[in-house]
Short mmCIF file of C-alpha atoms in Angstrom, two decimals:
data_model
loop_
_atom_site.label_atom_id
_atom_site.label_comp_id
_atom_site.label_asym_id
_atom_site.label_seq_id
_atom_site.Cartn_x
_atom_site.Cartn_y
_atom_site.Cartn_z
CA MET A 5 -21.24 14.19 75.93
CA TYR A 6 -19.00 14.62 79.00
CA ILE A 7 -18.50 17.49 80.75
CA HIS A 8 -16.54 18.50 84.48
CA TYR A 9 -16.76 22.45 86.31
CA THR A 10 -16.02 23.40 89.59
CA LYS A 11 -18.13 24.39 92.59
CA GLN A 12 -18.18 25.51 96.14
CA ASN A 13 -19.46 23.50 98.84
CA HIS A 14 -17.41 23.00 101.94
CA PHE A 15 -14.59 22.57 100.03
CA GLU A 16 -13.83 23.24 96.19
CA THR A 17 -15.39 20.44 94.11
CA TYR A 18 -14.78 19.08 90.68
CA VAL A 19 -17.86 17.66 89.28
CA LEU A 20 -17.30 15.05 86.37
CA ALA A 21 -20.63 14.29 84.56
CA GLU A 22 -22.32 12.56 81.67
CA GLN A 23 -24.42 15.72 80.40
CA ASN A 24 -27.60 13.95 79.62
CA SER A 25 -28.06 11.47 81.77
CA ASP A 26 -27.99 12.48 85.67
CA THR A 27 -24.85 10.62 85.98
CA TYR A 28 -21.96 12.49 87.79
CA ILE A 29 -19.31 12.09 90.35
CA GLU A 30 -17.98 14.60 92.65
CA VAL A 31 -14.19 14.82 93.95
CA VAL A 32 -13.14 16.53 96.76
CA PRO A 33 -8.83 17.17 96.28
CA GLN A 34 -8.72 19.07 99.87
CA ARG A 35 -10.30 16.05 101.34
CA GLY A 36 -7.78 13.27 100.62
CA ALA A 37 -8.58 13.37 96.93
CA ILE A 38 -11.73 11.49 97.86
CA ILE A 39 -15.00 10.98 95.55
CA SER A 40 -17.58 12.16 97.42
CA LYS A 41 -20.22 11.32 95.40
CA TYR A 42 -21.40 8.68 92.57
CA VAL A 43 -24.57 9.19 91.26
CA HIS A 44 -25.74 6.91 88.57
CA GLN A 45 -28.77 7.92 86.09
CA GLY A 46 -30.34 9.67 89.35
CA GLN A 47 -29.22 6.95 91.89
CA ASP A 48 -26.94 7.38 94.33
CA VAL A 49 -24.11 4.45 94.33
CA PHE A 50 -22.53 5.87 97.29
CA TYR A 51 -23.26 7.31 100.41
CA LEU A 52 -21.91 10.12 102.02
CA ASP A 53 -22.44 11.86 105.50
CA GLU A 54 -22.27 15.39 104.61
CA GLU A 55 -21.13 16.51 108.01
CA THR A 56 -17.95 14.30 108.51
CA LEU A 57 -17.32 15.76 105.02
CA ALA A 58 -17.47 19.54 105.98
CA ASP A 59 -15.49 18.68 109.18
CA ALA A 60 -11.75 18.55 107.74
CA SER A 61 -11.09 17.36 111.56
CA LYS A 62 -12.77 14.19 111.09
CA ASN A 63 -12.42 10.85 108.91
CA ILE A 64 -15.27 11.06 105.83
CA ARG A 65 -17.62 8.80 106.41
CA GLY A 66 -18.92 7.91 102.83
CA GLY A 67 -17.91 8.24 99.40
CA ASN A 68 -14.63 6.07 98.31
CA PRO A 69 -11.87 6.99 100.89
CA VAL A 70 -7.82 6.33 99.58
CA LEU A 71 -6.27 3.77 101.97
CA PHE A 72 -2.41 4.37 101.85
CA PRO A 73 0.34 3.52 102.59
CA ILE A 74 -1.60 0.70 104.50
CA SER A 75 -5.10 -0.39 103.90
CA SER A 76 -6.19 -2.06 107.15
CA TYR A 77 -4.99 -1.58 110.94
CA LEU A 78 -1.65 -2.40 112.79
CA GLU A 79 -1.36 -4.20 116.09
CA ASN A 80 -0.96 -0.72 118.54
CA GLU A 81 -0.87 1.19 115.46
CA THR A 82 2.80 -0.01 115.26
CA TYR A 83 4.97 -1.45 112.89
CA THR A 84 9.04 -1.97 112.68
CA TYR A 85 11.31 -0.67 109.66
CA GLU A 86 15.17 -1.63 109.62
CA GLY A 87 14.82 -1.50 113.90
CA GLN A 88 13.04 1.21 114.25
CA ALA A 89 9.41 1.58 115.22
CA TYR A 90 6.90 3.53 113.42
CA GLN A 91 2.95 4.56 114.04
CA LEU A 92 0.23 4.74 111.61
CA LYS A 93 -3.40 4.86 112.30
CA GLN A 94 -5.93 2.76 110.69
CA HIS A 95 -5.73 3.03 106.85
CA GLY A 96 -3.14 5.19 106.78
CA PHE A 97 -2.94 8.98 106.00
CA ALA A 98 -3.56 9.47 102.62
CA ARG A 99 -7.28 10.32 103.32
CA ASN A 100 -6.15 13.26 105.63
CA LEU A 101 -3.52 15.12 103.24
CA PRO A 102 -4.29 17.52 100.63
CA GLY A 103 -4.43 16.24 96.76
CA ARG A 104 -3.45 18.81 93.87
CA VAL A 105 -5.00 19.09 90.56
CA ILE A 106 -3.14 17.97 87.83
CA ASN A 107 -5.41 17.45 85.09
CA VAL A 108 -8.88 17.59 84.43
CA GLN A 109 -10.53 16.51 81.25
CA ALA A 110 -13.92 15.74 79.02
CA ASP A 111 -15.04 14.70 75.64
CA GLU A 112 -17.53 12.97 74.23
CA HIS A 113 -16.41 9.64 75.41
CA SER A 114 -15.33 10.10 79.28
CA ALA A 115 -14.53 12.86 81.82
CA SER A 116 -10.95 12.58 84.35
CA ILE A 117 -9.44 13.70 86.73
CA ALA A 118 -6.19 13.61 88.23
CA ILE A 119 -5.04 14.37 91.51
CA GLU A 120 -1.62 14.61 93.00
CA ILE A 121 -0.77 13.56 96.96
CA VAL A 122 2.76 13.76 98.14
CA HIS A 123 4.75 13.26 101.22
CA ASN A 124 5.43 15.98 104.02
CA GLU A 125 7.30 16.46 107.09
CA GLU A 126 4.74 14.96 109.21
CA THR A 127 4.41 11.85 106.96
CA LEU A 128 7.97 11.34 106.98
CA ILE A 129 7.59 11.07 110.81
CA ARG A 130 5.27 8.16 110.33
CA TYR A 131 6.19 6.65 107.23
CA PRO A 132 9.94 7.48 106.28
CA PHE A 133 9.47 7.43 102.55
CA GLN A 134 9.45 10.09 99.86
CA PHE A 135 6.20 9.14 97.82
CA ARG A 136 4.46 10.49 95.12
CA LEU A 137 0.88 9.08 94.31
CA VAL A 138 -1.55 9.94 91.57
CA MET A 139 -5.35 9.44 91.98
CA THR A 140 -7.07 9.46 88.21
CA TYR A 141 -10.72 8.90 87.92
CA THR A 142 -12.50 8.60 85.04
CA LEU A 143 -16.26 8.36 84.52
CA SER A 144 -17.59 6.74 81.02
CA GLU A 145 -20.25 4.56 79.58
CA GLN A 146 -18.16 1.82 81.31
CA GLY A 147 -18.67 3.45 84.71
CA LEU A 148 -16.08 4.61 87.16
CA SER A 149 -11.95 3.99 87.05
CA VAL A 150 -10.34 4.18 89.73
CA HIS A 151 -6.47 4.30 88.81
CA ALA A 152 -3.74 4.88 91.41
CA ALA A 153 0.01 5.45 90.29
CA ILE A 154 2.34 4.91 93.30
CA THR A 155 5.87 6.29 92.90
CA ASN A 156 8.91 5.84 95.51
CA LEU A 157 10.94 9.13 94.78
CA ASP A 158 13.41 7.83 97.68
CA SER A 159 16.39 6.15 97.58
CA LYS A 160 15.50 2.87 99.53
CA THR A 161 12.68 0.30 98.54
CA MET A 162 9.06 1.46 99.68
CA PRO A 163 6.79 -1.06 101.05
CA PHE A 164 3.34 -0.46 101.07
CA TYR A 165 -0.25 -2.01 100.34
CA GLN A 166 -3.20 0.11 99.50
CA GLY A 167 -6.63 -0.47 99.34
CA TYR A 168 -10.36 1.33 99.08
CA HIS A 169 -13.16 1.61 101.96
CA PRO A 170 -16.22 2.70 99.16
CA TYR A 171 -19.39 3.29 101.26
CA PHE A 172 -22.35 1.66 98.80
CA TYR A 173 -25.45 3.20 99.57
CA VAL A 174 -28.53 0.38 100.34
CA ALA A 175 -32.21 1.47 100.25
CA ASP A 176 -33.23 -1.82 102.42
CA LYS A 177 -30.68 -3.82 103.39
CA GLU A 178 -33.51 -6.47 103.97
CA LYS A 179 -33.34 -6.83 100.34
CA LEU A 180 -30.02 -6.69 99.67
CA LEU A 181 -27.49 -9.43 97.88
CA LEU A 182 -24.25 -9.89 97.93
CA ASN A 183 -21.80 -11.45 96.01
CA VAL A 184 -17.85 -12.12 97.29
CA PRO A 185 -15.95 -14.53 95.64
CA SER A 186 -14.73 -16.31 98.40
CA GLN A 187 -15.77 -18.91 101.10
CA ASN A 188 -12.60 -18.39 103.26
CA TYR A 189 -13.19 -15.53 105.68
CA ARG A 190 -12.32 -14.36 109.07
CA ASP A 191 -14.90 -12.49 111.31
CA MET A 192 -13.38 -9.58 113.00
CA ILE A 193 -16.34 -9.06 114.79
CA ALA A 194 -18.09 -12.05 116.34
CA GLY A 195 -21.03 -13.12 114.46
CA SER A 196 -20.40 -11.07 111.17
CA VAL A 197 -20.65 -14.44 109.06
CA VAL A 198 -23.65 -16.22 109.54
CA GLN A 199 -24.35 -19.58 107.50
CA GLY A 200 -22.00 -18.31 104.93
CA SER A 201 -23.88 -15.01 104.58
CA PHE A 202 -22.52 -11.82 105.66
CA ASN A 203 -24.83 -10.52 108.92
CA LEU A 204 -26.53 -7.12 108.61
CA GLN A 205 -28.86 -7.90 111.72
CA GLN A 206 -26.35 -6.73 114.26
CA PRO A 207 -24.92 -3.52 115.38
CA GLU A 208 -21.68 -3.57 113.76
CA SER A 209 -20.50 -6.65 111.41
CA ASN A 210 -17.03 -6.86 109.88
CA ALA A 211 -15.14 -9.82 107.94
CA ILE A 212 -12.51 -10.59 106.05
CA TYR A 213 -12.18 -12.48 103.08
CA GLU A 214 -9.12 -14.16 101.50
CA GLN A 215 -8.33 -16.84 98.85
CA LEU A 216 -10.64 -14.86 96.33
CA GLN A 217 -11.62 -17.08 93.47
CA ALA A 218 -12.64 -14.08 91.05
CA ASN A 219 -11.92 -10.07 91.28
CA ARG A 220 -15.20 -9.15 90.93
CA CYS A 221 -17.70 -8.39 93.88
CA GLU A 222 -21.55 -7.56 93.38
CA MET A 223 -24.26 -6.12 95.26
CA ILE A 224 -27.97 -5.79 94.47
CA ASP A 225 -29.78 -3.37 95.66
CA GLN A 226 -33.57 -5.05 94.73
CA THR A 227 -35.42 -2.25 96.23
CA ARG A 228 -33.81 0.56 93.94
CA ARG A 229 -33.47 -2.31 91.02
CA LEU A 230 -29.89 -1.49 90.80
CA LYS A 231 -26.74 -3.50 90.20
CA VAL A 232 -23.21 -2.68 91.21
CA ALA A 233 -20.03 -4.35 90.20
CA LEU A 234 -16.86 -4.02 91.90
CA GLU A 235 -14.22 -5.26 89.70
CA PHE A 236 -10.20 -4.95 90.82
CA ASP A 237 -6.52 -5.97 89.71
CA GLU A 238 -5.28 -9.26 91.04
CA VAL A 239 -2.82 -7.14 93.39
CA TYR A 240 -6.12 -6.81 95.75
CA GLN A 241 -6.17 -10.18 97.50
CA TYR A 242 -8.36 -9.54 100.04
CA VAL A 243 -11.99 -7.99 100.45
CA VAL A 244 -13.75 -6.43 103.89
CA LEU A 245 -17.37 -6.54 104.08
CA TRP A 246 -18.54 -3.57 106.89
CA ALA A 247 -21.79 -2.59 108.06
CA LEU A 248 -23.53 -0.67 111.10
CA GLU A 249 -27.08 -1.36 111.92
CA GLY A 250 -29.47 1.91 110.70
CA LYS A 251 -27.25 2.82 108.67
CA PRO A 252 -28.11 2.52 105.03
CA PHE A 253 -24.69 1.63 103.66
CA ILE A 254 -22.46 -1.37 103.12
CA CYS A 255 -18.60 -0.65 102.74
CA ILE A 256 -16.99 -3.70 100.26
CA GLU A 257 -13.53 -2.52 100.30
CA PRO A 258 -10.75 -4.09 98.41
CA TRP A 259 -7.09 -4.55 99.92
CA MET A 260 -4.20 -5.49 99.18
CA ALA A 261 -3.12 -6.95 102.41
CA PRO A 262 -4.69 -8.12 105.32
CA VAL A 263 -5.02 -6.88 108.76
CA ASN A 264 -1.55 -6.05 110.58
CA GLY A 265 -0.04 -6.59 106.91
CA MET A 266 3.06 -4.70 107.68
CA ASN A 267 3.90 -6.81 110.93
CA VAL A 268 2.99 -10.35 109.23
CA GLY A 269 4.63 -10.04 105.91
CA LYS A 270 1.24 -10.73 103.93
CA GLY A 271 0.35 -8.38 100.56
CA ILE A 272 3.10 -6.19 101.13
CA GLN A 273 4.23 -4.54 98.08
CA GLN A 274 7.78 -3.77 97.77
CA LEU A 275 8.45 -0.92 95.11
CA ALA A 276 12.26 -0.11 94.22
CA ALA A 277 13.50 3.37 94.19
CA GLY A 278 12.63 5.52 91.30
CA GLU A 279 9.52 2.81 90.21
CA THR A 280 6.34 3.40 90.18
CA HIS A 281 3.61 0.59 90.89
CA SER A 282 -0.22 0.80 88.97
CA SER A 283 -3.17 -0.62 89.78
CA THR A 284 -7.19 0.23 89.10
CA VAL A 285 -10.44 -0.56 90.99
CA ARG A 286 -13.69 -0.37 88.32
CA ILE A 287 -17.28 0.25 89.57
CA GLU A 288 -20.07 -0.30 87.20
CA ALA A 289 -23.67 0.53 88.21
CA ALA A 290 -26.25 -0.47 86.12
CA ALA A 291 -30.50 -1.00 86.19
CA LEU A 292 -31.86 -4.07 86.33
#
């Protein structure tokens, strides 16, 4: 049986849980509709820096930030649309916008919550499109489903490329196994990939993988005997790995477009006026 309830922890927080297994997620609508915690049978799946969650002036370091209307970063934080220059910070602005809960439910099979994020006067300055983004999170025996429905409320075609920035908790990086389905990568920080393996032994590592051979990544935390699989729709054509020395996490990020996508013209989704684009990412944790 699944249940849902709310609690106050810096911000109003929605908890979706399997009643008898210590499996649950916590969602903070006011902080970019973020899933701040995901726990599977008592084991942390997501890492979270609580201080960054509590401080609304900071980007949250942890959970699963939503990246929209861009998933990467832009050269000089600038792109051009119809001859006019606009500025967008890295990963877009959705993670800093308040969300509104439009549905929450639970039954014997699952629990889910739907949260709406819409344009405002500030977003229109940086991204001249009216939009509606609905994030729906579902917890079930199959794991965690992250579904995005993006509707173009404008009268003109809307370019975007979405992504996610999940922080996966790792007990001991020396005993971490990673499987990314590609041998084609680009170091965004020198030395991030060594002899084909992601380098967790330097202060910061960051690499982007393309030409994916499958839509599934896996990480195995051998210390905790926990396997986490990340599956994503084919529209997510890139996977980014990011890690910091001394921090117990690794980010495995599905992106629709590469770095500077708006300017290089790769991976951009062109959504016609009035249409809706849907995509899903699934996260499954299992004991070994």
